[in-house]
């Protein structure tokens, strides 16, 4: 039915060799949160992330418990904020909304405060990149 | 659903009886069991089926962790699929 040495080896992987699942990431599209008002855009982003990823942490905990393998990071990743915030320019408002949503749902990180500039950079993306140091210093989850 | 229960710690009288008794109370079926004692260190691996039980995995698992409050034995319960996934292609 089962091989005890296989089971001991698997248990040893977790206990002695520290096997874990490094990260579970849930991707959330926030493209539909675009608005020309920074406040409205940030509110939509908060609502969408807090609503759609609310089960991520409890489900990861259930998986950890059932399989006995720790999941080190639970993470949400969103559509690059440089795209979503371009219409309003409210990048920092979106960052704060993402940070609040991350705190609310209990994830370790929120990814996606980024820009796709590998094929050239627009003025809006340049403005976005200028906000990165301040945003990273003033948020916990981003 | 099948699960593997692993009990390790210092050997003493009644470990198997305590675990098996609890499993029976939870209406789970013991399908296979392996037990070794090496230099006083007790290791028991038990495969159980939860199919006939009205209790959830979480309930059974939490009850098991409270089975030896003295702390000399560690009991853990994991879904059996993880062991298959690690060793079978």
Tab-separated table of C-alpha atoms in Angstrom:
chain	number	residue	atom	x	y	z
A	1	UNK	CA	0.000	0.000	0.000
A	2	UNK	CA	2.720	2.495	0.948
A	3	UNK	CA	6.441	2.482	1.379
A	4	UNK	CA	7.534	3.730	4.837
A	5	UNK	CA	10.970	4.751	3.571
A	6	UNK	CA	9.380	6.988	0.898
A	7	UNK	CA	7.256	8.631	3.588
A	8	UNK	CA	10.222	9.157	5.908
A	9	UNK	CA	12.193	10.637	3.013
A	10	UNK	CA	9.391	13.077	2.176
A	11	UNK	CA	9.011	14.101	5.815
A	12	UNK	CA	12.788	14.612	5.963
A	13	UNK	CA	12.623	16.890	2.920
A	14	UNK	CA	10.311	19.242	4.814
A	15	UNK	CA	11.773	18.901	8.298
A	16	UNK	CA	15.524	18.620	7.688
A	17	UNK	CA	16.098	19.966	4.173
A	18	UNK	CA	13.507	22.735	4.589
A	19	UNK	CA	11.491	21.966	1.472
A	20	UNK	CA	8.782	24.581	0.979
A	21	UNK	CA	6.633	26.228	-1.661
A	22	UNK	CA	8.380	29.550	-2.057
A	23	UNK	CA	5.457	31.593	-3.385
A	24	UNK	CA	1.871	31.255	-4.511
A	25	UNK	CA	0.906	34.181	-6.737
A	26	UNK	CA	-2.614	35.149	-7.709
A	27	UNK	CA	-2.763	37.381	-10.783
A	28	UNK	CA	-5.515	40.004	-10.795
A	29	UNK	CA	-6.269	42.141	-13.849
A	30	UNK	CA	-7.032	45.707	-12.818
A	31	UNK	CA	-7.305	47.035	-16.374
A	32	UNK	CA	-11.049	47.507	-15.864
A	33	UNK	CA	-10.329	49.895	-12.954
A	34	UNK	CA	-9.032	52.633	-15.272
A	35	UNK	CA	-10.563	56.056	-14.672
A	36	UNK	CA	-9.586	59.660	-15.368
A	37	UNK	CA	-10.071	60.388	-11.643
A	38	UNK	CA	-7.153	59.225	-9.433
A	39	UNK	CA	-9.476	58.731	-6.460
A	40	UNK	CA	-12.020	56.701	-8.386
A	41	UNK	CA	-9.302	54.575	-10.002
A	42	UNK	CA	-7.661	53.853	-6.621
A	43	UNK	CA	-11.023	52.930	-5.057
A	44	UNK	CA	-11.803	50.550	-7.905
A	45	UNK	CA	-8.368	48.954	-7.580
A	46	UNK	CA	-8.813	48.496	-3.823
A	47	UNK	CA	-12.300	47.029	-4.247
A	48	UNK	CA	-11.261	44.621	-6.983
A	49	UNK	CA	-8.111	43.299	-5.291
A	50	UNK	CA	-9.712	43.033	-1.843
A	51	UNK	CA	-12.732	41.252	-3.322
A	52	UNK	CA	-11.118	38.872	-5.805
A	53	UNK	CA	-8.141	37.788	-3.676
A	54	UNK	CA	-9.870	37.577	-0.293
A	55	UNK	CA	-9.708	33.776	-0.234
A	56	UNK	CA	-6.049	33.493	-1.281
A	57	UNK	CA	-4.509	33.375	2.196
A	58	UNK	CA	-7.109	31.030	3.792
A	59	UNK	CA	-6.889	28.643	0.818
A	60	UNK	CA	-3.069	28.647	0.986
A	61	UNK	CA	-3.257	27.903	4.725
A	62	UNK	CA	-5.605	24.969	4.054
A	63	UNK	CA	-3.167	23.622	1.451
A	64	UNK	CA	-0.240	24.022	3.876
A	65	UNK	CA	-2.141	22.152	6.567
A	66	UNK	CA	-3.430	19.354	4.347
A	67	UNK	CA	-0.149	18.619	2.566
A	68	UNK	CA	2.195	19.547	5.398
A	69	UNK	CA	4.380	21.727	3.178
A	70	UNK	CA	4.853	25.370	4.177
A	71	UNK	CA	4.008	28.119	1.691
A	72	UNK	CA	6.433	30.918	2.480
A	73	UNK	CA	4.918	33.804	0.508
A	74	UNK	CA	1.356	34.480	-0.545
A	75	UNK	CA	1.368	37.152	-3.204
A	76	UNK	CA	-1.002	39.084	-5.447
A	77	UNK	CA	0.245	40.443	-8.756
A	78	UNK	CA	-1.725	43.043	-10.718
A	79	UNK	CA	-1.664	44.543	-14.209
A	80	UNK	CA	1.305	46.962	-14.452
A	81	UNK	CA	0.208	50.104	-12.641
A	82	UNK	CA	1.904	52.330	-15.238
A	83	UNK	CA	-0.800	51.193	-17.695
A	84	UNK	CA	-3.732	51.445	-15.305
A	85	UNK	CA	-2.753	54.821	-13.842
A	86	UNK	CA	-1.761	56.520	-17.109
A	87	UNK	CA	-5.227	58.014	-17.675
A	88	UNK	CA	-5.392	59.683	-14.239
A	89	UNK	CA	-1.726	60.021	-13.298
A	90	UNK	CA	-2.673	58.904	-9.783
A	91	UNK	CA	0.042	56.307	-9.417
A	92	UNK	CA	0.683	56.923	-5.736
A	93	UNK	CA	-3.049	56.741	-4.920
A	94	UNK	CA	-3.155	53.350	-6.652
A	95	UNK	CA	-0.054	52.240	-4.723
A	96	UNK	CA	-1.680	53.154	-1.406
A	97	UNK	CA	-4.897	51.385	-2.443
A	98	UNK	CA	-2.917	48.246	-3.341
A	99	UNK	CA	-1.081	48.439	-0.034
A	100	UNK	CA	-4.346	48.722	1.910
A	101	UNK	CA	-5.872	45.843	-0.061
A	102	UNK	CA	-2.759	43.733	0.604
A	103	UNK	CA	-3.021	44.427	4.336
A	104	UNK	CA	-6.734	43.648	4.292
A	105	UNK	CA	-6.402	40.235	2.661
A	106	UNK	CA	-3.203	39.351	4.557
A	107	UNK	CA	-0.836	38.641	1.646
A	108	UNK	CA	2.923	39.048	2.025
A	109	UNK	CA	3.482	41.030	-1.158
A	110	UNK	CA	1.586	42.872	-3.863
A	111	UNK	CA	3.396	42.858	-7.204
A	112	UNK	CA	2.680	44.910	-10.294
A	113	UNK	CA	3.847	48.382	-9.339
A	114	UNK	CA	5.768	48.319	-12.572
A	115	UNK	CA	5.957	49.559	-16.166
A	116	UNK	CA	6.537	47.778	-19.452
A	117	UNK	CA	9.344	49.884	-20.896
A	118	UNK	CA	11.433	47.326	-22.718
A	119	UNK	CA	10.331	48.729	-26.114
A	120	UNK	CA	10.545	52.404	-25.249
A	121	UNK	CA	9.265	54.731	-22.550
A	122	UNK	CA	6.408	57.228	-22.694
A	123	UNK	CA	6.120	60.451	-20.658
A	124	UNK	CA	3.478	58.819	-18.454
A	125	UNK	CA	5.758	55.842	-17.770
A	126	UNK	CA	8.637	58.172	-17.007
A	127	UNK	CA	6.438	60.009	-14.481
A	128	UNK	CA	5.454	56.640	-13.035
A	129	UNK	CA	9.070	55.530	-12.574
A	130	UNK	CA	9.723	58.773	-10.685
A	131	UNK	CA	7.177	57.732	-8.054
A	132	UNK	CA	8.792	54.322	-7.390
A	133	UNK	CA	11.304	55.302	-4.649
A	134	UNK	CA	8.718	57.207	-2.605
A	135	UNK	CA	6.084	54.503	-3.027
A	136	UNK	CA	8.472	51.728	-1.987
A	137	UNK	CA	9.466	53.746	1.062
A	138	UNK	CA	5.898	54.557	2.121
A	139	UNK	CA	4.156	51.197	1.606
A	140	UNK	CA	4.538	47.846	3.360
A	141	UNK	CA	3.302	45.305	0.859
A	142	UNK	CA	4.533	46.732	-2.448
B	1	UNK	CA	-9.640	10.920	0.754
B	2	UNK	CA	-6.613	9.073	2.089
B	3	UNK	CA	-4.207	10.515	4.632
B	4	UNK	CA	-0.940	9.492	6.226
B	5	UNK	CA	-0.556	9.860	9.991
B	6	UNK	CA	3.007	9.907	11.297
B	7	UNK	CA	3.690	9.497	15.012
B	8	UNK	CA	7.214	9.929	16.343
B	9	UNK	CA	8.727	10.235	19.792
B	10	UNK	CA	9.766	8.307	22.873
B	11	UNK	CA	8.348	4.781	23.002
B	12	UNK	CA	5.839	3.914	25.716
B	13	UNK	CA	2.770	1.777	26.285
B	14	UNK	CA	-0.458	2.671	24.497
B	15	UNK	CA	0.633	4.883	21.596
B	16	UNK	CA	-0.911	2.698	18.908
B	17	UNK	CA	-4.048	2.232	21.018
B	18	UNK	CA	-4.428	5.995	21.505
B	19	UNK	CA	-4.047	6.847	17.821
B	20	UNK	CA	-6.125	3.927	16.551
B	21	UNK	CA	-8.830	4.603	19.159
B	22	UNK	CA	-9.099	8.224	18.074
B	23	UNK	CA	-9.197	7.239	14.382
B	24	UNK	CA	-11.999	4.818	15.176
B	25	UNK	CA	-13.917	7.518	17.102
B	26	UNK	CA	-13.663	9.739	14.019
B	27	UNK	CA	-15.113	6.872	11.975
B	28	UNK	CA	-12.021	6.698	9.761
B	29	UNK	CA	-10.651	3.400	8.500
B	30	UNK	CA	-7.041	2.322	9.039
B	31	UNK	CA	-5.884	0.828	5.711
B	32	UNK	CA	-2.220	0.139	6.414
B	33	UNK	CA	0.231	0.544	9.256
B	34	UNK	CA	3.985	0.335	9.774
B	35	UNK	CA	5.757	0.692	13.095
B	36	UNK	CA	9.387	0.588	14.168
B	37	UNK	CA	11.209	1.232	17.433
B	38	UNK	CA	14.864	2.168	17.109
B	39	UNK	CA	16.815	2.704	20.342
B	40	UNK	CA	13.669	3.731	22.177
B	41	UNK	CA	12.560	6.081	19.382
B	42	UNK	CA	9.094	5.212	18.183
B	43	UNK	CA	8.037	5.775	14.540
B	44	UNK	CA	4.578	4.792	13.348
B	45	UNK	CA	3.137	5.486	9.916
B	46	UNK	CA	-0.527	4.842	9.356
B	47	UNK	CA	-2.603	5.211	6.205
B	48	UNK	CA	-6.238	6.038	6.843
B	49	UNK	CA	-9.276	6.672	4.697
B	50	UNK	CA	-11.649	9.507	5.576
B	51	UNK	CA	-14.247	8.433	3.018
B	52	UNK	CA	-16.708	6.985	5.533
B	53	UNK	CA	-16.251	9.786	8.070
B	54	UNK	CA	-18.489	12.793	8.549
B	55	UNK	CA	-15.533	14.714	10.028
B	56	UNK	CA	-13.400	17.009	7.912
B	57	UNK	CA	-9.652	16.619	7.403
B	58	UNK	CA	-9.103	19.663	9.604
B	59	UNK	CA	-11.192	18.306	12.493
B	60	UNK	CA	-9.413	14.937	12.477
B	61	UNK	CA	-6.008	16.593	12.172
B	62	UNK	CA	-6.624	19.039	15.016
B	63	UNK	CA	-7.851	16.266	17.314
B	64	UNK	CA	-4.712	14.267	16.562
B	65	UNK	CA	-2.450	17.152	17.481
B	66	UNK	CA	-4.139	17.270	20.915
B	67	UNK	CA	-3.778	13.524	21.476
B	68	UNK	CA	-0.468	13.662	23.368
B	69	UNK	CA	-0.525	16.834	25.463
B	70	UNK	CA	2.579	15.706	27.387
B	71	UNK	CA	4.600	16.701	24.307
B	72	UNK	CA	6.731	13.553	24.178
B	73	UNK	CA	5.159	12.438	20.901
B	74	UNK	CA	4.559	14.318	17.681
B	75	UNK	CA	1.629	13.387	15.464
B	76	UNK	CA	1.118	14.841	12.006
B	77	UNK	CA	-1.452	14.124	9.326
B	78	UNK	CA	-1.007	14.845	5.643
B	79	UNK	CA	-2.929	13.981	2.500
B	80	UNK	CA	-1.495	10.831	0.919
B	81	UNK	CA	-1.201	12.408	-2.558
B	82	UNK	CA	1.854	14.404	-1.512
B	83	UNK	CA	3.828	11.213	-0.903
B	84	UNK	CA	2.776	9.741	-4.254
B	85	UNK	CA	3.689	12.973	-6.027
B	86	UNK	CA	7.169	12.932	-4.509
B	87	UNK	CA	8.019	9.339	-5.401
B	88	UNK	CA	5.939	8.214	-8.394
B	89	UNK	CA	6.381	9.416	-11.967
